[in-house]
Each structure stands twice: as C-alpha cells, then as structure tokens.
Amino acid sequence: MRGKFVTFEGGDGVGKSTQASLLERALRDLGEKVYLTREPGGNELCEQIRELLKVSPKMDRTCCLLLLFAARREHFVKTISPLLERGYFVICDRFYDSSLVYQGVLEGIPIENILELKRMTLGDFEPDLTLVLDMKAELSVYRLRGRHLIQDEYDAMNVEEHGRLREGFRKIADTFSFRAVLIDAEGTKEAVHSRIFAAVEKKFSLGATGSKLCAGGCR
Ligand code: TMP
C-alpha cells in the first residue's frame, strides 16, 4: 500500500524540526515505517545544493528558486517517491509551500511562476497532510534569538518580516485546506506534539488513542 507524505511548514523558529522528530518517534512507536527528511536537502546531492544556497546568500532570487526546485525534483524522484511506493510515512521538514511563502510572499516572485515550476517538477503530486505551525511573530523572533540561530539572511529577519511569513503560511493553510491543517505552535513541545498527533490520527485514522511518546517525558 502506498505510504503517506506529511509535510511541516511555518516560519523560522516555530519548532518544525523538533515536532517533526517527535512525530517520527510517535509513528515508529505505533509500528509504522517512517522516514524523516527535509528541504532544501534530504539526500546527498540535495544537501550539496542546500550548502550552495547557504554560502551564496546574495544569489539572484530566480536562480535561488530554480535551485530549490531542482533539489526538490531530485529529492522527490530519488527519495520521496520510492519510499512512498514502499509504504513509508515520509515526514518532510518543509516542501514547496515554503517556496510559495519565502520566494513568493516575502521576495515577490509571482506565485503563478512558482506554481508553474511546481507543475513542471512535481506534476499534480501533493502532500497527504501539511501541518502548518503557527505562532506570534514576536515569539518566533524571541525563540530564534534565544537559540542563537541568528546566522543567515532569514534568521536575521525582524518581527515585521516574520509577521509576513506568518500571514503567508496562514494563507497556505486556508488555500490548501484539503490537505493543510493550521496548528497552534505556542505552548510546551508536548502540548504542540499532542495537537499534531491528533491531526495526524484524524487524517489517517491510525486507530490509536494517543501518542505514547511523551508518557515518560519528551526529550
Ligand atoms: P530550515 O531552517 O527550516 O532548515 O530552512 C532553511 C531556510 O531555507 C529557511 O530560512 C527557509 C528557506 N527556504 C526557502 O526560502 N524556500 C524553500 O523552498 C525552502 C524549502 C526553504
């Protein structure tokens, strides 16, 4: 049976990576085959493209968009698609919604152009479920500063820019409501994980009553 493709989206500092790992463990605890990956990146070549994007912060924005979709296509064809064929839950930390928000909403590349690239590279493939993590812009900035993650262009964004990102991702949840769920990402990581797990359980009828994950306390 084909697996499920679950994506995490949201601005920087909202806790996507932590929550993606917690979901990975929870699904494994239920006996599912799970693979956790991320974008940009996810396999050797795509991680090299990620490095290229990281070391070239002044790259032309269209060039950056093309590289993101080149990496995405490679990731999709070589990693995501084969794992889904083998029945895996593939959890991906960011996918093409991030391009719509960062390159589209934030950098002003026309959304139609990004959607056209999406069609060229992924066809009508869509995530089965997109978890959009939402929190106040002030809080995500505070959390990034607290974790000393101010290291690249996006990490150095101010509250106003984080606010635009937040609105962009909220619009994604609205526009793609057939696959996307807005998750309140404020509160403890255990509380946020419970909301996420409830959304996953509801979408896929996992048949469990709750995650065993945090029974002994989350790491
Ligand atoms: P990460 O910090 O979530 O790993 O993501 C790295 C940065 O890349 C993050 O600031 C958002 C940015 N990004 C884009 O601008 N467009 C994209 O399509 C993706 C996947 C990430």
PDB file of C-alpha atoms and ligand atoms in Angstrom:
ATOM      1  CA  MET A   1       0.000   0.000   0.000  1.00  0.00           C
ATOM      2  CA  ARG A   2       1.251   3.488  -0.863  1.00  0.00           C
ATOM      3  CA  GLY A   3       2.645   5.355   2.138  1.00  0.00           C
ATOM      4  CA  LYS A   4       1.762   8.846   3.343  1.00  0.00           C
ATOM      5  CA  PHE A   5       3.556  12.101   2.735  1.00  0.00           C
ATOM      6  CA  VAL A   6       3.384  14.541   5.652  1.00  0.00           C
ATOM      7  CA  THR A   7       4.979  17.980   5.476  1.00  0.00           C
ATOM      8  CA  PHE A   8       5.785  20.506   8.189  1.00  0.00           C
ATOM      9  CA  GLU A   9       5.611  24.178   7.293  1.00  0.00           C
ATOM     10  CA  GLY A  10       5.890  27.516   9.057  1.00  0.00           C
ATOM     11  CA  GLY A  11       8.272  30.407   9.628  1.00  0.00           C
ATOM     12  CA  ASP A  12      11.713  30.103  11.190  1.00  0.00           C
ATOM     13  CA  GLY A  13      11.739  29.429  14.929  1.00  0.00           C
ATOM     14  CA  VAL A  14       8.268  27.847  15.196  1.00  0.00           C
ATOM     15  CA  GLY A  15       9.620  24.425  16.194  1.00  0.00           C
ATOM     16  CA  LYS A  16       9.127  22.430  12.990  1.00  0.00           C
ATOM     17  CA  SER A  17      12.240  20.300  13.282  1.00  0.00           C
ATOM     18  CA  THR A  18      11.568  19.362  16.918  1.00  0.00           C
ATOM     19  CA  GLN A  19       7.970  18.481  16.119  1.00  0.00           C
ATOM     20  CA  ALA A  20       8.915  16.513  13.006  1.00  0.00           C
ATOM     21  CA  SER A  21      11.252  14.363  15.153  1.00  0.00           C
ATOM     22  CA  LEU A  22       8.591  13.871  17.827  1.00  0.00           C
ATOM     23  CA  LEU A  23       6.086  12.760  15.195  1.00  0.00           C
ATOM     24  CA  GLU A  24       8.664  10.411  13.701  1.00  0.00           C
ATOM     25  CA  ARG A  25       9.116   8.713  17.082  1.00  0.00           C
ATOM     26  CA  ALA A  26       5.401   8.563  17.781  1.00  0.00           C
ATOM     27  CA  LEU A  27       4.678   6.867  14.456  1.00  0.00           C
ATOM     28  CA  ARG A  28       7.548   4.437  14.948  1.00  0.00           C
ATOM     29  CA  ASP A  29       6.094   3.598  18.368  1.00  0.00           C
ATOM     30  CA  LEU A  30       2.931   2.622  16.543  1.00  0.00           C
ATOM     31  CA  GLY A  31       4.927   0.242  14.343  1.00  0.00           C
ATOM     32  CA  GLU A  32       4.864   2.394  11.196  1.00  0.00           C
ATOM     33  CA  LYS A  33       7.775   2.542   8.758  1.00  0.00           C
ATOM     34  CA  VAL A  34       8.880   6.168   8.965  1.00  0.00           C
ATOM     35  CA  TYR A  35      11.447   8.279   7.133  1.00  0.00           C
ATOM     36  CA  LEU A  36      12.251  11.817   8.250  1.00  0.00           C
ATOM     37  CA  THR A  37      13.694  14.187   5.685  1.00  0.00           C
ATOM     38  CA  ARG A  38      13.959  17.913   4.970  1.00  0.00           C
ATOM     39  CA  GLU A  39      14.153  20.590   2.276  1.00  0.00           C
ATOM     40  CA  PRO A  40      16.244  22.028   0.934  1.00  0.00           C
ATOM     41  CA  GLY A  41      18.228  18.818   1.253  1.00  0.00           C
ATOM     42  CA  GLY A  42      17.177  15.278   2.083  1.00  0.00           C
ATOM     43  CA  ASN A  43      19.724  13.273   0.092  1.00  0.00           C
ATOM     44  CA  GLU A  44      23.388  13.702  -0.738  1.00  0.00           C
ATOM     45  CA  LEU A  45      23.026  15.781  -3.879  1.00  0.00           C
ATOM     46  CA  CYS A  46      20.207  17.892  -2.440  1.00  0.00           C
ATOM     47  CA  GLU A  47      22.241  18.577   0.722  1.00  0.00           C
ATOM     48  CA  GLN A  48      25.007  19.862  -1.563  1.00  0.00           C
ATOM     49  CA  ILE A  49      22.501  22.214  -3.177  1.00  0.00           C
ATOM     50  CA  ARG A  50      21.475  23.332   0.336  1.00  0.00           C
ATOM     51  CA  GLU A  51      25.113  24.172   1.108  1.00  0.00           C
ATOM     52  CA  LEU A  52      25.358  26.110  -2.147  1.00  0.00           C
ATOM     53  CA  LEU A  53      22.287  28.156  -1.202  1.00  0.00           C
ATOM     54  CA  LYS A  54      23.709  28.744   2.261  1.00  0.00           C
ATOM     55  CA  VAL A  55      27.082  30.005   1.112  1.00  0.00           C
ATOM     56  CA  SER A  56      25.601  32.240  -1.593  1.00  0.00           C
ATOM     57  CA  PRO A  57      23.170  34.488   0.271  1.00  0.00           C
ATOM     58  CA  LYS A  58      23.333  37.179  -2.408  1.00  0.00           C
ATOM     59  CA  MET A  59      22.372  34.804  -5.215  1.00  0.00           C
ATOM     60  CA  ASP A  60      19.832  36.121  -7.727  1.00  0.00           C
ATOM     61  CA  ARG A  61      16.379  35.274  -6.351  1.00  0.00           C
ATOM     62  CA  THR A  62      15.183  33.469  -9.506  1.00  0.00           C
ATOM     63  CA  CYS A  63      18.368  31.422  -9.586  1.00  0.00           C
ATOM     64  CA  CYS A  64      17.730  30.518  -5.936  1.00  0.00           C
ATOM     65  CA  LEU A  65      14.145  29.481  -6.751  1.00  0.00           C
ATOM     66  CA  LEU A  66      15.326  27.301  -9.637  1.00  0.00           C
ATOM     67  CA  LEU A  67      17.901  25.605  -7.428  1.00  0.00           C
ATOM     68  CA  LEU A  68      15.268  24.961  -4.752  1.00  0.00           C
ATOM     69  CA  PHE A  69      13.026  23.276  -7.319  1.00  0.00           C
ATOM     70  CA  ALA A  70      15.930  21.400  -8.905  1.00  0.00           C
ATOM     71  CA  ALA A  71      16.756  19.976  -5.475  1.00  0.00           C
ATOM     72  CA  ARG A  72      13.061  19.291  -4.823  1.00  0.00           C
ATOM     73  CA  ARG A  73      12.650  17.354  -8.066  1.00  0.00           C
ATOM     74  CA  GLU A  74      15.722  15.256  -7.291  1.00  0.00           C
ATOM     75  CA  HIS A  75      14.521  14.660  -3.719  1.00  0.00           C
ATOM     76  CA  PHE A  76      11.054  13.701  -4.966  1.00  0.00           C
ATOM     77  CA  VAL A  77      12.224  11.309  -7.675  1.00  0.00           C
ATOM     78  CA  LYS A  78      15.084   9.627  -5.816  1.00  0.00           C
ATOM     79  CA  THR A  79      13.919   9.626  -2.212  1.00  0.00           C
ATOM     80  CA  ILE A  80      10.304  10.569  -1.505  1.00  0.00           C
ATOM     81  CA  SER A  81       8.527   8.738  -4.284  1.00  0.00           C
ATOM     82  CA  PRO A  82      10.345   5.365  -3.893  1.00  0.00           C
ATOM     83  CA  LEU A  83       9.732   5.400  -0.120  1.00  0.00           C
ATOM     84  CA  LEU A  84       6.042   6.126  -0.609  1.00  0.00           C
ATOM     85  CA  GLU A  85       5.875   3.198  -3.047  1.00  0.00           C
ATOM     86  CA  ARG A  86       7.345   1.028  -0.275  1.00  0.00           C
ATOM     87  CA  GLY A  87       4.623   2.076   2.161  1.00  0.00           C
ATOM     88  CA  TYR A  88       6.597   4.555   4.298  1.00  0.00           C
ATOM     89  CA  PHE A  89       5.304   7.509   6.227  1.00  0.00           C
ATOM     90  CA  VAL A  90       7.622  10.165   4.783  1.00  0.00           C
ATOM     91  CA  ILE A  91       7.830  13.243   7.017  1.00  0.00           C
ATOM     92  CA  CYS A  92       9.365  16.252   5.325  1.00  0.00           C
ATOM     93  CA  ASP A  93      10.529  19.380   7.164  1.00  0.00           C
ATOM     94  CA  ARG A  94       9.403  21.983   4.552  1.00  0.00           C
ATOM     95  CA  PHE A  95       8.253  21.384   0.962  1.00  0.00           C
ATOM     96  CA  TYR A  96       7.013  23.550  -1.890  1.00  0.00           C
ATOM     97  CA  ASP A  97       4.722  25.684   0.326  1.00  0.00           C
ATOM     98  CA  SER A  98       7.949  27.187   1.705  1.00  0.00           C
ATOM     99  CA  SER A  99       8.850  28.394  -1.790  1.00  0.00           C
ATOM    100  CA  LEU A 100       5.395  29.955  -2.170  1.00  0.00           C
ATOM    101  CA  VAL A 101       5.876  31.875   1.071  1.00  0.00           C
ATOM    102  CA  TYR A 102       9.611  32.718   1.168  1.00  0.00           C
ATOM    103  CA  GLN A 103      10.243  33.273  -2.548  1.00  0.00           C
ATOM    104  CA  GLY A 104       6.681  34.356  -3.388  1.00  0.00           C
ATOM    105  CA  VAL A 105       5.197  36.311  -0.486  1.00  0.00           C
ATOM    106  CA  LEU A 106       8.467  37.538   1.022  1.00  0.00           C
ATOM    107  CA  GLU A 107      10.630  38.079  -2.055  1.00  0.00           C
ATOM    108  CA  GLY A 108       7.925  38.992  -4.534  1.00  0.00           C
ATOM    109  CA  ILE A 109       8.340  36.314  -7.207  1.00  0.00           C
ATOM    110  CA  PRO A 110       4.903  35.899  -8.859  1.00  0.00           C
ATOM    111  CA  ILE A 111       3.004  32.976  -7.325  1.00  0.00           C
ATOM    112  CA  GLU A 112       1.902  31.755 -10.827  1.00  0.00           C
ATOM    113  CA  ASN A 113       5.578  31.296 -11.774  1.00  0.00           C
ATOM    114  CA  ILE A 114       6.232  29.248  -8.644  1.00  0.00           C
ATOM    115  CA  LEU A 115       3.138  27.127  -9.245  1.00  0.00           C
ATOM    116  CA  GLU A 116       4.253  26.592 -12.849  1.00  0.00           C
ATOM    117  CA  LEU A 117       7.630  25.334 -11.608  1.00  0.00           C
ATOM    118  CA  LYS A 118       5.812  23.108  -9.155  1.00  0.00           C
ATOM    119  CA  ARG A 119       3.766  21.607 -12.030  1.00  0.00           C
ATOM    120  CA  MET A 120       6.902  21.099 -14.138  1.00  0.00           C
ATOM    121  CA  THR A 121       8.818  19.341 -11.397  1.00  0.00           C
ATOM    122  CA  LEU A 122       6.158  17.541  -9.319  1.00  0.00           C
ATOM    123  CA  GLY A 123       3.102  17.353 -11.607  1.00  0.00           C
ATOM    124  CA  ASP A 124      -0.050  17.015  -9.532  1.00  0.00           C
ATOM    125  CA  PHE A 125       1.757  15.393  -6.587  1.00  0.00           C
ATOM    126  CA  GLU A 126       0.687  16.926  -3.266  1.00  0.00           C
ATOM    127  CA  PRO A 127       1.384  16.109   0.383  1.00  0.00           C
ATOM    128  CA  ASP A 128      -1.301  13.951   2.005  1.00  0.00           C
ATOM    129  CA  LEU A 129      -1.130  16.218   5.041  1.00  0.00           C
ATOM    130  CA  THR A 130       0.587  19.554   5.668  1.00  0.00           C
ATOM    131  CA  LEU A 131       0.990  20.689   9.260  1.00  0.00           C
ATOM    132  CA  VAL A 132       1.337  24.473   9.293  1.00  0.00           C
ATOM    133  CA  LEU A 133       2.881  25.540  12.613  1.00  0.00           C
ATOM    134  CA  ASP A 134       1.622  28.945  13.641  1.00  0.00           C
ATOM    135  CA  MET A 135       2.863  31.303  16.352  1.00  0.00           C
ATOM    136  CA  LYS A 136       3.067  35.021  17.028  1.00  0.00           C
ATOM    137  CA  ALA A 137       5.917  36.679  15.112  1.00  0.00           C
ATOM    138  CA  GLU A 138       7.318  38.198  18.317  1.00  0.00           C
ATOM    139  CA  LEU A 139       7.580  34.746  19.850  1.00  0.00           C
ATOM    140  CA  SER A 140       9.400  33.160  16.906  1.00  0.00           C
ATOM    141  CA  VAL A 141      11.909  36.034  16.840  1.00  0.00           C
ATOM    142  CA  TYR A 142      12.405  35.676  20.599  1.00  0.00           C
ATOM    143  CA  ARG A 143      12.938  31.927  20.261  1.00  0.00           C
ATOM    144  CA  LEU A 144      15.442  32.311  17.426  1.00  0.00           C
ATOM    145  CA  ARG A 145      17.431  34.843  19.427  1.00  0.00           C
ATOM    146  CA  GLY A 146      17.320  32.602  22.487  1.00  0.00           C
ATOM    147  CA  ARG A 147      18.706  29.699  20.495  1.00  0.00           C
ATOM    148  CA  HIS A 148      21.437  31.855  18.926  1.00  0.00           C
ATOM    149  CA  LEU A 149      20.265  30.890  15.492  1.00  0.00           C
ATOM    150  CA  ILE A 150      20.804  34.321  14.008  1.00  0.00           C
ATOM    151  CA  GLN A 151      23.170  33.137  11.359  1.00  0.00           C
ATOM    152  CA  ASP A 152      21.741  33.686   7.902  1.00  0.00           C
ATOM    153  CA  GLU A 153      19.589  36.060   5.942  1.00  0.00           C
ATOM    154  CA  TYR A 154      16.276  34.597   7.067  1.00  0.00           C
ATOM    155  CA  ASP A 155      17.357  34.100  10.687  1.00  0.00           C
ATOM    156  CA  ALA A 156      18.149  37.817  10.879  1.00  0.00           C
ATOM    157  CA  MET A 157      14.605  38.828   9.898  1.00  0.00           C
ATOM    158  CA  ASN A 158      12.751  41.326  12.037  1.00  0.00           C
ATOM    159  CA  VAL A 159       9.307  40.988  13.600  1.00  0.00           C
ATOM    160  CA  GLU A 160       7.597  42.645  10.626  1.00  0.00           C
ATOM    161  CA  GLU A 161       9.115  40.119   8.212  1.00  0.00           C
ATOM    162  CA  HIS A 162       8.247  37.211  10.499  1.00  0.00           C
ATOM    163  CA  GLY A 163       4.715  38.601  10.544  1.00  0.00           C
ATOM    164  CA  ARG A 164       4.559  38.485   6.732  1.00  0.00           C
ATOM    165  CA  LEU A 165       5.842  34.918   6.792  1.00  0.00           C
ATOM    166  CA  ARG A 166       3.209  34.004   9.338  1.00  0.00           C
ATOM    167  CA  GLU A 167       0.425  35.508   7.213  1.00  0.00           C
ATOM    168  CA  GLY A 168       1.815  33.719   4.152  1.00  0.00           C
ATOM    169  CA  PHE A 169       1.690  30.339   5.877  1.00  0.00           C
ATOM    170  CA  ARG A 170      -1.769  31.015   7.290  1.00  0.00           C
ATOM    171  CA  LYS A 171      -2.916  31.670   3.732  1.00  0.00           C
ATOM    172  CA  ILE A 172      -1.389  28.344   2.649  1.00  0.00           C
ATOM    173  CA  ALA A 173      -3.470  26.573   5.321  1.00  0.00           C
ATOM    174  CA  ASP A 174      -6.561  28.351   4.008  1.00  0.00           C
ATOM    175  CA  THR A 175      -5.933  27.875   0.286  1.00  0.00           C
ATOM    176  CA  PHE A 176      -4.943  24.221   0.545  1.00  0.00           C
ATOM    177  CA  SER A 177      -7.452  23.283   3.213  1.00  0.00           C
ATOM    178  CA  PHE A 178      -7.983  19.885   1.500  1.00  0.00           C
ATOM    179  CA  ARG A 179      -4.520  18.874   2.769  1.00  0.00           C
ATOM    180  CA  ALA A 180      -3.330  21.536   5.236  1.00  0.00           C
ATOM    181  CA  VAL A 181      -4.095  21.997   8.933  1.00  0.00           C
ATOM    182  CA  LEU A 182      -3.145  25.051  10.984  1.00  0.00           C
ATOM    183  CA  ILE A 183      -1.527  24.011  14.273  1.00  0.00           C
ATOM    184  CA  ASP A 184      -1.189  26.349  17.253  1.00  0.00           C
ATOM    185  CA  ALA A 185       2.579  26.082  17.875  1.00  0.00           C
ATOM    186  CA  GLU A 186       2.600  28.067  21.134  1.00  0.00           C
ATOM    187  CA  GLY A 187       2.975  26.225  24.431  1.00  0.00           C
ATOM    188  CA  THR A 188       5.185  23.361  25.510  1.00  0.00           C
ATOM    189  CA  LYS A 189       6.576  20.981  22.917  1.00  0.00           C
ATOM    190  CA  GLU A 190       4.494  18.196  24.490  1.00  0.00           C
ATOM    191  CA  ALA A 191       1.307  20.243  24.072  1.00  0.00           C
ATOM    192  CA  VAL A 192       2.127  21.082  20.459  1.00  0.00           C
ATOM    193  CA  HIS A 193       3.001  17.453  19.748  1.00  0.00           C
ATOM    194  CA  SER A 194      -0.400  16.361  21.091  1.00  0.00           C
ATOM    195  CA  ARG A 195      -2.170  18.767  18.719  1.00  0.00           C
ATOM    196  CA  ILE A 196      -0.091  17.481  15.817  1.00  0.00           C
ATOM    197  CA  PHE A 197      -0.632  13.858  16.702  1.00  0.00           C
ATOM    198  CA  ALA A 198      -4.382  14.443  16.943  1.00  0.00           C
ATOM    199  CA  ALA A 199      -4.370  15.953  13.438  1.00  0.00           C
ATOM    200  CA  VAL A 200      -2.365  13.022  12.045  1.00  0.00           C
ATOM    201  CA  GLU A 201      -4.571  10.484  13.765  1.00  0.00           C
ATOM    202  CA  LYS A 202      -7.714  12.156  12.461  1.00  0.00           C
ATOM    203  CA  LYS A 203      -6.414  12.349   8.898  1.00  0.00           C
ATOM    204  CA  PHE A 204      -5.167   8.771   8.662  1.00  0.00           C
ATOM    205  CA  SER A 205      -7.421   7.005  11.193  1.00  0.00           C
ATOM    206  CA  LEU A 206      -4.417   5.425  12.867  1.00  0.00           C
ATOM    207  CA  GLY A 207      -6.610   3.615  15.323  1.00  0.00           C
ATOM    208  CA  ALA A 208      -4.567   4.612  18.374  1.00  0.00           C
ATOM    209  CA  THR A 209      -5.938   6.668  21.200  1.00  0.00           C
ATOM    210  CA  GLY A 210      -2.885   8.842  21.568  1.00  0.00           C
ATOM    211  CA  SER A 211       0.839   9.052  21.325  1.00  0.00           C
ATOM    212  CA  LYS A 212       2.844   7.033  23.818  1.00  0.00           C
ATOM    213  CA  LEU A 213       5.713   9.322  23.057  1.00  0.00           C
ATOM    214  CA  CYS A 214       5.536  11.784  25.897  1.00  0.00           C
ATOM    215  CA  ALA A 215       4.412   9.327  28.543  1.00  0.00           C
ATOM    216  CA  GLY A 216       7.896   9.343  30.023  1.00  0.00           C
ATOM    217  CA  GLY A 217       8.558  12.997  29.224  1.00  0.00           C
ATOM    218  CA  CYS A 218       9.799  14.454  25.971  1.00  0.00           C
ATOM    219  CA  ARG A 219      13.491  14.964  25.431  1.00  0.00           C
TER     220      ARG A 219
HETATM  221  P1  TMP B   1      15.234  25.421   7.744  1.00  0.00           P
HETATM  222  O1  TMP B   1      15.899  26.408   8.643  1.00  0.00           O
HETATM  223  O2  TMP B   1      13.807  25.189   8.063  1.00  0.00           O
HETATM  224  O3  TMP B   1      16.017  24.180   7.540  1.00  0.00           O
HETATM  225  O4  TMP B   1      15.182  26.116   6.268  1.00  0.00           O
HETATM  226  C1  TMP B   1      16.269  26.753   5.734  1.00  0.00           C
HETATM  227  C2  TMP B   1      15.881  28.078   5.170  1.00  0.00           C
HETATM  228  O5  TMP B   1      15.530  27.916   3.783  1.00  0.00           O
HETATM  229  C3  TMP B   1      14.685  28.733   5.850  1.00  0.00           C
HETATM  230  O6  TMP B   1      15.038  30.010   6.293  1.00  0.00           O
HETATM  231  C4  TMP B   1      13.650  28.846   4.766  1.00  0.00           C
HETATM  232  C5  TMP B   1      14.412  28.715   3.476  1.00  0.00           C
HETATM  233  N1  TMP B   1      13.642  28.083   2.381  1.00  0.00           N
HETATM  234  C6  TMP B   1      13.208  28.867   1.331  1.00  0.00           C
HETATM  235  O7  TMP B   1      13.463  30.064   1.308  1.00  0.00           O
HETATM  236  N2  TMP B   1      12.486  28.294   0.337  1.00  0.00           N
HETATM  237  C7  TMP B   1      12.195  26.959   0.309  1.00  0.00           C
HETATM  238  O8  TMP B   1      11.538  26.468  -0.629  1.00  0.00           O
HETATM  239  C8  TMP B   1      12.665  26.155   1.426  1.00  0.00           C
HETATM  240  C9  TMP B   1      12.367  24.680   1.436  1.00  0.00           C
HETATM  241  C10 TMP B   1      13.373  26.740   2.430  1.00  0.00           C
END
